PDB file of C-alpha atoms and ligand atoms in Angstrom:
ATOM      1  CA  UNK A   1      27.548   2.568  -6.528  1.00 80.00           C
ATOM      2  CA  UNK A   2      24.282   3.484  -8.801  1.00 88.00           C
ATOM      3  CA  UNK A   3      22.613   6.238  -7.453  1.00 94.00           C
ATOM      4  CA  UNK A   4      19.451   3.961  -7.515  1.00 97.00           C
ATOM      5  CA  UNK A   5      21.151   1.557  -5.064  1.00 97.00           C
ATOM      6  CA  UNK A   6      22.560   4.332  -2.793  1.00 97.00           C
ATOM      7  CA  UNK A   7      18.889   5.899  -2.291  1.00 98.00           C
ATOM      8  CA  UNK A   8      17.334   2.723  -1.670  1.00 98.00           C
ATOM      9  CA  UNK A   9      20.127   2.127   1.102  1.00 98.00           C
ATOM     10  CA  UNK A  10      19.768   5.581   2.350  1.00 98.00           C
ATOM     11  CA  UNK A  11      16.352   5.018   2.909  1.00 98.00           C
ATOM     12  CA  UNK A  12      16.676   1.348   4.258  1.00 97.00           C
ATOM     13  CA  UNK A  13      19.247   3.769   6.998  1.00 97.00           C
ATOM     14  CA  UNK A  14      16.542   5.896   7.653  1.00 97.00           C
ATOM     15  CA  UNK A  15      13.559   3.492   8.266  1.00 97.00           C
ATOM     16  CA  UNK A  16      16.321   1.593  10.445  1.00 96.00           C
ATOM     17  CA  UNK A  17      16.912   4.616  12.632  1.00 96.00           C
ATOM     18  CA  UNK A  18      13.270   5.176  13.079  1.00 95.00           C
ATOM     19  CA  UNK A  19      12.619   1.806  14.193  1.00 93.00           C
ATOM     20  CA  UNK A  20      14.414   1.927  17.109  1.00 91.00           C
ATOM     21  CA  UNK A  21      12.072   4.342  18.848  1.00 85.00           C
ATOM     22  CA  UNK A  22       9.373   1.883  18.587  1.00 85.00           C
ATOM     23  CA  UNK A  23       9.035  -1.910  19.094  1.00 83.00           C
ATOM     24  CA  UNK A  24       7.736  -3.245  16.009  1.00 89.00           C
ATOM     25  CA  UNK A  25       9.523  -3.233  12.685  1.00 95.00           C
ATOM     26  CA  UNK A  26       8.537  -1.085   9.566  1.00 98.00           C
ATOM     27  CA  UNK A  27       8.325  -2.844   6.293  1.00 98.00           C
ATOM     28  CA  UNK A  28       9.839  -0.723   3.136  1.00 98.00           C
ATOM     29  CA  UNK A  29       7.223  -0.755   0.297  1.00 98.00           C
ATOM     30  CA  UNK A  30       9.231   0.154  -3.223  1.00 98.00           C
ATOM     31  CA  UNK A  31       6.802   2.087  -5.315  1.00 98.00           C
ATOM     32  CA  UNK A  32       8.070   1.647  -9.080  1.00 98.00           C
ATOM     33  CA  UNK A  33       5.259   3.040 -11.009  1.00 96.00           C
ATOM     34  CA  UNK A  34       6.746   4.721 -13.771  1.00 95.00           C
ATOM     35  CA  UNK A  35       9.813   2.961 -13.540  1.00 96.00           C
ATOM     36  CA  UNK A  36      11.375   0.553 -15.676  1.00 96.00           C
ATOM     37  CA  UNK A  37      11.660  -3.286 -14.906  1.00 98.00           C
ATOM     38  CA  UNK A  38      15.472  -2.684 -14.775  1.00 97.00           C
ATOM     39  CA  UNK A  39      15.227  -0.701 -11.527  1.00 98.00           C
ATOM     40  CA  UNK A  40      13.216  -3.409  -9.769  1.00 98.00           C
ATOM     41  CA  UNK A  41      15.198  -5.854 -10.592  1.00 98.00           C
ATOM     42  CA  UNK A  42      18.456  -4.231  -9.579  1.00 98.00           C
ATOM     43  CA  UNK A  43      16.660  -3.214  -6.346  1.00 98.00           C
ATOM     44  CA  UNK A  44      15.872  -7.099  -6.090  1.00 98.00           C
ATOM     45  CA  UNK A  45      19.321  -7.958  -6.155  1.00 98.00           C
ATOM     46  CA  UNK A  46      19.780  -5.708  -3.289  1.00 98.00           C
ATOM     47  CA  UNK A  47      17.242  -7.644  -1.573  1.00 98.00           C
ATOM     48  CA  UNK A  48      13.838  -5.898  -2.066  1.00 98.00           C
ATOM     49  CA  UNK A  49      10.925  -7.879  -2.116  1.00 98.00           C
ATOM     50  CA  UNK A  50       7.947  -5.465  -1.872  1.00 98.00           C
ATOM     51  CA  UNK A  51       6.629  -3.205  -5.119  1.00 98.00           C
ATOM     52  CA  UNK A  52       4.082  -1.319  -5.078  1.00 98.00           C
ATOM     53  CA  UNK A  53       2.057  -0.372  -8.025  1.00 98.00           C
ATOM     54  CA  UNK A  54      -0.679   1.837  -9.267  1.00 97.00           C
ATOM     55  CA  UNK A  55      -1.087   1.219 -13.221  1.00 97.00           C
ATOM     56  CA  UNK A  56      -2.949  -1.995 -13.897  1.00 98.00           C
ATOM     57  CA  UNK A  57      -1.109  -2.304 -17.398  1.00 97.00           C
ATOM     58  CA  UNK A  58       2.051  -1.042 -16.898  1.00 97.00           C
ATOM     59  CA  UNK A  59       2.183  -3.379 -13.594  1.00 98.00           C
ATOM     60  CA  UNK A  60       0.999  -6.102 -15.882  1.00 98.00           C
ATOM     61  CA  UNK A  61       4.154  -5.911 -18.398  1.00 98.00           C
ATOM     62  CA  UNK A  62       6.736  -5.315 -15.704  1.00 98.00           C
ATOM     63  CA  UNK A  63       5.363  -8.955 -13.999  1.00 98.00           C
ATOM     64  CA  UNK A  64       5.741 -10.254 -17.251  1.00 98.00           C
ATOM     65  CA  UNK A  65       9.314  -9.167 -17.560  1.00 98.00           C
ATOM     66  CA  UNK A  66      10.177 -10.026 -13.962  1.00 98.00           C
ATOM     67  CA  UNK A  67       8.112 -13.364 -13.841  1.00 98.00           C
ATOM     68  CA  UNK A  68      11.167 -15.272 -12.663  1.00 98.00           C
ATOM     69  CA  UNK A  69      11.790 -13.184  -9.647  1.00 98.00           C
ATOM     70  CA  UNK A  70       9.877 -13.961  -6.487  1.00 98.00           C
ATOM     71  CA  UNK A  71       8.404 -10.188  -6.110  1.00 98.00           C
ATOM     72  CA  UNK A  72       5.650  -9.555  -3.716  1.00 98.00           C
ATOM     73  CA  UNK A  73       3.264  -7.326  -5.800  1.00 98.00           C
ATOM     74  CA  UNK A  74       1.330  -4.194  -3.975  1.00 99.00           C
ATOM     75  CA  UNK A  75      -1.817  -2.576  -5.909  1.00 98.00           C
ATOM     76  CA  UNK A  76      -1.920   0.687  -4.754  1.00 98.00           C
ATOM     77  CA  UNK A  77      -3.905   2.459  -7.189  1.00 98.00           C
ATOM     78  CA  UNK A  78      -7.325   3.623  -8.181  1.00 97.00           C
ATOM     79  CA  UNK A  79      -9.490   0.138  -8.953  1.00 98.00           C
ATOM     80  CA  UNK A  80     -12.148   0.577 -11.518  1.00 96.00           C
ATOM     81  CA  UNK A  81     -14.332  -2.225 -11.201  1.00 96.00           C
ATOM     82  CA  UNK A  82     -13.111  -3.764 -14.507  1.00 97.00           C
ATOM     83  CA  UNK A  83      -9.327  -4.053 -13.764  1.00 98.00           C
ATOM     84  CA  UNK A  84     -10.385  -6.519 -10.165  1.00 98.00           C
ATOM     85  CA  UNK A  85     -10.455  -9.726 -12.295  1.00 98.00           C
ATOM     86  CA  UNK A  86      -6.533  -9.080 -12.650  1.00 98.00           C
ATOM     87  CA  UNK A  87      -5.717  -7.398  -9.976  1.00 98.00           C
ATOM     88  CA  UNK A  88      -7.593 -10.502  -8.110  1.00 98.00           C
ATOM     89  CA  UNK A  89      -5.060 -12.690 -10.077  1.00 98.00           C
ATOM     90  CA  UNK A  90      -1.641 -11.150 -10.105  1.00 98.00           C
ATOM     91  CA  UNK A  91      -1.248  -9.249  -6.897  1.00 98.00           C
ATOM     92  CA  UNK A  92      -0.582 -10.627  -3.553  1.00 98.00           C
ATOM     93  CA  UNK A  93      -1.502  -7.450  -1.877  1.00 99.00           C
ATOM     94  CA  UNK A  94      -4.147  -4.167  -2.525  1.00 99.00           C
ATOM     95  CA  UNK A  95      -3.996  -1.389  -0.375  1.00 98.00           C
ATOM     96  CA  UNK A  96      -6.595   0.279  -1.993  1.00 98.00           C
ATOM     97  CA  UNK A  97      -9.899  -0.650  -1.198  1.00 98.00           C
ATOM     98  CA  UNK A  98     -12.560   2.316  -1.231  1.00 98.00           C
ATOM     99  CA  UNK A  99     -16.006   0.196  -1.578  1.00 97.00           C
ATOM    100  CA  UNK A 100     -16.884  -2.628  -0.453  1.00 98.00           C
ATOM    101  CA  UNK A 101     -18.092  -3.645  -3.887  1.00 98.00           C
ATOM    102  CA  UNK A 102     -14.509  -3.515  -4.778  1.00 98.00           C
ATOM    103  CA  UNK A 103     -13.891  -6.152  -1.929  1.00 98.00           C
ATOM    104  CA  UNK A 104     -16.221  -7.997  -2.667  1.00 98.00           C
ATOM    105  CA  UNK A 105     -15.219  -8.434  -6.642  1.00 98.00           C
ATOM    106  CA  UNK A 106     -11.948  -9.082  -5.288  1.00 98.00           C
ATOM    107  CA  UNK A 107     -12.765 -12.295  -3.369  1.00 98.00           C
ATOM    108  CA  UNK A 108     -15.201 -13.545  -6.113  1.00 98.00           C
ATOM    109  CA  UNK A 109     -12.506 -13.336  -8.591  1.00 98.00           C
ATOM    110  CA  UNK A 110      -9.222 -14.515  -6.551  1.00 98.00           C
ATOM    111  CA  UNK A 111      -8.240 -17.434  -8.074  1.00 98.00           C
ATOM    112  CA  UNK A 112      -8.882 -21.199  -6.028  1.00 96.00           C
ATOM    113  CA  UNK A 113      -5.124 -21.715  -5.948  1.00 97.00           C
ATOM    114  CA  UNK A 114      -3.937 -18.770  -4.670  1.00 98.00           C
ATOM    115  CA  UNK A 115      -3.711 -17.822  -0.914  1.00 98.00           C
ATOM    116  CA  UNK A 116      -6.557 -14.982   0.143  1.00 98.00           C
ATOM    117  CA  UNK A 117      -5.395 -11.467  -1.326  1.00 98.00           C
ATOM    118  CA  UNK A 118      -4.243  -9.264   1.380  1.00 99.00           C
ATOM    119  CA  UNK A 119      -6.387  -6.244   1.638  1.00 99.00           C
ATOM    120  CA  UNK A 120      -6.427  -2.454   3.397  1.00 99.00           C
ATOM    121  CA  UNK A 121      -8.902  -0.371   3.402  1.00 98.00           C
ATOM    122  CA  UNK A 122      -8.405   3.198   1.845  1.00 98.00           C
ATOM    123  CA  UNK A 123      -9.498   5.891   4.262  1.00 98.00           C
ATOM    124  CA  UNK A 124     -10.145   9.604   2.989  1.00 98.00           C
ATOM    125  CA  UNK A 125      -8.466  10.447   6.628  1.00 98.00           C
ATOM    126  CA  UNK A 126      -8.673  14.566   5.146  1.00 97.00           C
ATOM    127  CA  UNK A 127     -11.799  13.601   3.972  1.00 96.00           C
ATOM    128  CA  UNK A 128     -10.942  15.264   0.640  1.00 96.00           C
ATOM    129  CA  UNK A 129     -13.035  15.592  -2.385  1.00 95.00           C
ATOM    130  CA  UNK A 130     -10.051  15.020  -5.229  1.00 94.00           C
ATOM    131  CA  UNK A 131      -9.350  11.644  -2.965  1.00 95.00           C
ATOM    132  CA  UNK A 132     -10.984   7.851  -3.001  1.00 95.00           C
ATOM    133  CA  UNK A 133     -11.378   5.880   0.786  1.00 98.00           C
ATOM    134  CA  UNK A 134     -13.909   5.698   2.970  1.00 98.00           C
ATOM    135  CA  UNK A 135     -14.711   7.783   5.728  1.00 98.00           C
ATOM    136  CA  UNK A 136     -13.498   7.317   8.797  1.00 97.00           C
ATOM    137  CA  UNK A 137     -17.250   7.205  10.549  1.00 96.00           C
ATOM    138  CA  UNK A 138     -17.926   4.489   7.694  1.00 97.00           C
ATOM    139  CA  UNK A 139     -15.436   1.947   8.648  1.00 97.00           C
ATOM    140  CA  UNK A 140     -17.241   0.320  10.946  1.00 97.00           C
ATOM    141  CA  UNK A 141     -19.998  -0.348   8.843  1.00 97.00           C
ATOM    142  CA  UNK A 142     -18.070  -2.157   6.523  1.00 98.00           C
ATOM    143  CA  UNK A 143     -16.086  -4.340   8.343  1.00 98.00           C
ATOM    144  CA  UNK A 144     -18.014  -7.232   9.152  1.00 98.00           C
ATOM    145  CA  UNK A 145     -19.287  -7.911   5.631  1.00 98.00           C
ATOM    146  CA  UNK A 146     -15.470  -7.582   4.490  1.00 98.00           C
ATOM    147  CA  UNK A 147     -14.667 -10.431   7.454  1.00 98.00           C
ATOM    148  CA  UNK A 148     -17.053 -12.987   5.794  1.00 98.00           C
ATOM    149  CA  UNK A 149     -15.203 -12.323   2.306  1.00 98.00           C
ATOM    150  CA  UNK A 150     -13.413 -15.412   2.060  1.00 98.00           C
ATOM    151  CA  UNK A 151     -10.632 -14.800  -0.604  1.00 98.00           C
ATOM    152  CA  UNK A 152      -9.549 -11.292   0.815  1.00 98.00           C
ATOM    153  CA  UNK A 153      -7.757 -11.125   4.204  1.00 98.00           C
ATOM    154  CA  UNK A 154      -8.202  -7.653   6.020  1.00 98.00           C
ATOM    155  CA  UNK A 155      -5.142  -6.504   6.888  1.00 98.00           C
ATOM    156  CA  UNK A 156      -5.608  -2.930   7.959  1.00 98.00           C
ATOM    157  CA  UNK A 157      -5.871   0.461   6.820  1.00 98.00           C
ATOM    158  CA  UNK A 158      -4.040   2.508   4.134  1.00 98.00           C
ATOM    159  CA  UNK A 159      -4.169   6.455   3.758  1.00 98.00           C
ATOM    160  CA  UNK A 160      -2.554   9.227   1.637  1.00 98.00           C
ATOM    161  CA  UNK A 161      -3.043  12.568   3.957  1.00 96.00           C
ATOM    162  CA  UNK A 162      -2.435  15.808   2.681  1.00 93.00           C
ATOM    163  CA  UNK A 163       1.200  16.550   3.025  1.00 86.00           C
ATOM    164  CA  UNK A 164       1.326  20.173   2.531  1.00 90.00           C
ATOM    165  CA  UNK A 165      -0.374  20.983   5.806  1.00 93.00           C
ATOM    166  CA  UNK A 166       1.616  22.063   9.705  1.00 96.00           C
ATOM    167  CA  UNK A 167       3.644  18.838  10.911  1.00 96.00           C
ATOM    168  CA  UNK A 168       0.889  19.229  13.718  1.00 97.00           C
ATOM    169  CA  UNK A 169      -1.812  18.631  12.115  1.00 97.00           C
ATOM    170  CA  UNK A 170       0.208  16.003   9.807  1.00 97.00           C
ATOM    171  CA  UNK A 171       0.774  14.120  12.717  1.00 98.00           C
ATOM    172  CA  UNK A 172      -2.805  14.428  13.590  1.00 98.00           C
ATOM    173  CA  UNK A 173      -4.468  12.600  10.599  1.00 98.00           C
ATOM    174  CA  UNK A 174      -1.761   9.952  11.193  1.00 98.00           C
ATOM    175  CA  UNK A 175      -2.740   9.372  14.577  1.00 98.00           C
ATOM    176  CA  UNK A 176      -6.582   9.220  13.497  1.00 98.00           C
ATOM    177  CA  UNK A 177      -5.669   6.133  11.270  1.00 98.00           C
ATOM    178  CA  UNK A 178      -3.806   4.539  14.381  1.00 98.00           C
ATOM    179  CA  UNK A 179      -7.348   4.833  16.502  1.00 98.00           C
ATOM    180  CA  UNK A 180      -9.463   3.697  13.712  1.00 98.00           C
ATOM    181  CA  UNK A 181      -7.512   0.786  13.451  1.00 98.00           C
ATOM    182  CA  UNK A 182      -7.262  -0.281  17.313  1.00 98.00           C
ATOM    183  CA  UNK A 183     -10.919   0.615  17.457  1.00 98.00           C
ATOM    184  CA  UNK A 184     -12.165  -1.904  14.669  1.00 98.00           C
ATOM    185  CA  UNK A 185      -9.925  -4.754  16.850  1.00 98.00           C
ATOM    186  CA  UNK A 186     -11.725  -3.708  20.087  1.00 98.00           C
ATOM    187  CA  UNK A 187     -15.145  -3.711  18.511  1.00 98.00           C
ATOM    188  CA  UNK A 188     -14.892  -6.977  16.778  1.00 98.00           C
ATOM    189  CA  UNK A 189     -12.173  -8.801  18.532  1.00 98.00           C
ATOM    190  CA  UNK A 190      -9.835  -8.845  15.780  1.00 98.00           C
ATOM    191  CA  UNK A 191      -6.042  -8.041  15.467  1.00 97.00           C
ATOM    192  CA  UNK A 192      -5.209  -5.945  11.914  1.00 98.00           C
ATOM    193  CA  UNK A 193      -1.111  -6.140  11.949  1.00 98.00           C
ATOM    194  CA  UNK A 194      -1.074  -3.538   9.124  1.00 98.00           C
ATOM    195  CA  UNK A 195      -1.401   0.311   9.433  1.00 98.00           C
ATOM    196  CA  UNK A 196       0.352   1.310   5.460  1.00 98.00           C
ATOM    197  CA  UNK A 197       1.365   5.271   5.446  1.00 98.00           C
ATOM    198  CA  UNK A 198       3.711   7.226   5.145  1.00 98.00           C
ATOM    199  CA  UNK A 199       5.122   8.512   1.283  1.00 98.00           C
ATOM    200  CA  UNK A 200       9.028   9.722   0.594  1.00 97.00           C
ATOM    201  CA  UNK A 201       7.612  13.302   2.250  1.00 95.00           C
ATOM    202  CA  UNK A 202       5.851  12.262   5.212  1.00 96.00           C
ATOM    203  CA  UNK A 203       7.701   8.936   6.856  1.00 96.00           C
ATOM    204  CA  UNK A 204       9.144   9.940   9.396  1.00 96.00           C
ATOM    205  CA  UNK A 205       6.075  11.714  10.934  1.00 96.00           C
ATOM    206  CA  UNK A 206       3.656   7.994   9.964  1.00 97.00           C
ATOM    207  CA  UNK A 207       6.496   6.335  11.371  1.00 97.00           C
ATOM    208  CA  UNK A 208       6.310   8.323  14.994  1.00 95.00           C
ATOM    209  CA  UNK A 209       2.726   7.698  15.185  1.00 96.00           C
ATOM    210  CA  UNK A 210       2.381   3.648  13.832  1.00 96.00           C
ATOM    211  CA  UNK A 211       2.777   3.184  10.529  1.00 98.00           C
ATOM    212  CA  UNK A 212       3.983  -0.569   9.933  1.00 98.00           C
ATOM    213  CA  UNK A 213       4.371   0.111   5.955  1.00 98.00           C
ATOM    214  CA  UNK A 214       6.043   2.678   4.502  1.00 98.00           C
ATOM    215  CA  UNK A 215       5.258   3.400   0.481  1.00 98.00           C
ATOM    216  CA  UNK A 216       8.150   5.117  -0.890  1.00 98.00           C
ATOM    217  CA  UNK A 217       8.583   5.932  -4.825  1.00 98.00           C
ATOM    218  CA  UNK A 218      10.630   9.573  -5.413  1.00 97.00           C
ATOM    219  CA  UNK A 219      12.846   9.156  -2.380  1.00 97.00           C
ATOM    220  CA  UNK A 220      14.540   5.375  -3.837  1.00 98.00           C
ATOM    221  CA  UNK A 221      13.792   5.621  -7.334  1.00 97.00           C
ATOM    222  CA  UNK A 222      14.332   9.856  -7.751  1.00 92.00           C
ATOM    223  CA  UNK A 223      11.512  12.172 -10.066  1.00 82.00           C
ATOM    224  CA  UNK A 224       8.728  10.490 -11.717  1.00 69.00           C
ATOM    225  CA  UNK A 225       8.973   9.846 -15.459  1.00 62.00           C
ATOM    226  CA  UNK A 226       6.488   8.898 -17.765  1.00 61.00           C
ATOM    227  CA  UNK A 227       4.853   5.398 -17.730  1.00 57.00           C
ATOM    228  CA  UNK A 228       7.476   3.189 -18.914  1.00 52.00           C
ATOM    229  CA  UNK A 229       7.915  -0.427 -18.690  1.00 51.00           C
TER     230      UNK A 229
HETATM  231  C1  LIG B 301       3.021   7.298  -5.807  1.00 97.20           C
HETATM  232  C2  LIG B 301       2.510   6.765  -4.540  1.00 97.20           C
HETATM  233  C3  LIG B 301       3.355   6.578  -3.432  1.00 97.20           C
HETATM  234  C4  LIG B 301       4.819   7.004  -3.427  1.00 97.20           C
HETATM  235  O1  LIG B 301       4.882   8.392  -3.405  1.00 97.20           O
HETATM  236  P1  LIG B 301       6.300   9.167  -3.293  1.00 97.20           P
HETATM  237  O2  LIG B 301       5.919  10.512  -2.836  1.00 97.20           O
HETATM  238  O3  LIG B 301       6.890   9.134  -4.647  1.00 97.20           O
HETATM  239  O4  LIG B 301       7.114   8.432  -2.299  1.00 97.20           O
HETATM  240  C5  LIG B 301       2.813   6.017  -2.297  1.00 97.20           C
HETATM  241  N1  LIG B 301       1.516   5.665  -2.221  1.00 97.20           N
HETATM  242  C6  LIG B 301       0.671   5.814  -3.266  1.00 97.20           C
HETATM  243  C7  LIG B 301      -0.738   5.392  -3.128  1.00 97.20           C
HETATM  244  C8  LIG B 301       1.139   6.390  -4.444  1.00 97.20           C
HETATM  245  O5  LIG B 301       0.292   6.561  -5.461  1.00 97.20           O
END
């Protein structure tokens, strides 16, 4: 079997086995940045759906290539306010959201004929300096103008916590995303179905404390190359 395949199983295993010690499912998020259209498409075959992406252009050409495939695109990247005309077209998904300018752009560009564009919201969770996302005590603030957006459907919260920190404390930053997210439903009677964390070195400890969507690149598709379509 390729080695691709047998990694993308492996993990498929893995996310399985976690599952069980909770009662909702986890959904597997490929990230293929850097990698070629080949490996998505053999990873198709085996039945993935879900690719994340966080190159605008790169993404672009690999859509191209792969337009006869029903793939479920994923932004995941940095948004500069001029890529959201495209990303607004030819995603069905962005977990990336750090301004609510950027939301907003987003539902004045999604195209008529297209369902609402799922959205997260990216939360600085370390509240790191090097990192986009809100802060946590500026979630609530946004919210409600993001509800009466009405292109963009708020699915939950995304985060990429420092991973080279105590399990502990790992676990910690984790379990502040799960409370931010049950404390926007309580506050404006909503239900967000989507908590998206957890990267090839830090599943298994988002999985323990709620992630729903796991975005995992180096652990399916091996070490990073170049951009390459
Ligand atoms: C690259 C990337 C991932 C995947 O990271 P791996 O460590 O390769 O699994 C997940 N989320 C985002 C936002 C990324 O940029």
């Amino acid at each position: 079997m390729l080695p691709l395949l047998q990694r993308y199983f492996a993990q498929q295993a893995l996310i399985e086995d976690l599952e069980q010690t909770r009662s909702s499912p986890v959904k597997l998020l490929a990230v293929s940045k850097t990698r070629p259209a080949s490996d998505v498409a053999v990873l198709y075959c085996a039945g993935q759906r879900d690719f994340g992406e966080n190159y605008l252009q790169d993404a672009l050409k690999k859509q191209h290539v792969l337009a006869h495939l029903d793939i479920s695109w994923h932004f995941i990247g940095p948004i500069q306010s001029n890529k959201t005309r495209d990303i607004a077209c030819y995603f069905s998904w962005v977990h990336s959201v750090d301004r609510l300018k950027i939301a907003t752009r987003l539902n004045q560009q999604r195209p008529a004929y297209l369902p609402p564009l799922n959205i997260c919201l990216q939360v600085n969770v370390d509240e790191e300096e090097t990192k986009s996302g809100f802060y946590l005590d500026e979630l609530l603030d946004v919210i409600e103008p993001i509800l009466s957006l009405e292109n963009v459907r708020l699915r939950g919260l995304m985060a990429i916590p420092k991973v080279d920190k105590p399990i502990a404390e790992q676990h910690a930053s984790f379990r502040k995303m799960a409370q931010a997210k049950k404390e926007i439903e309580q506050t404006f009677d909503i239900s967000l179905d989507t908590l998206s964390m957890g990267m090839s070195g830090d599943l298994q400890v988002a999985v323990a404390e709620g992630a729903t969507m796991v975005r995992v690149g180096t652990a399916i598709f091996g070490e990073r190359l170049k951009n390459t379509v």
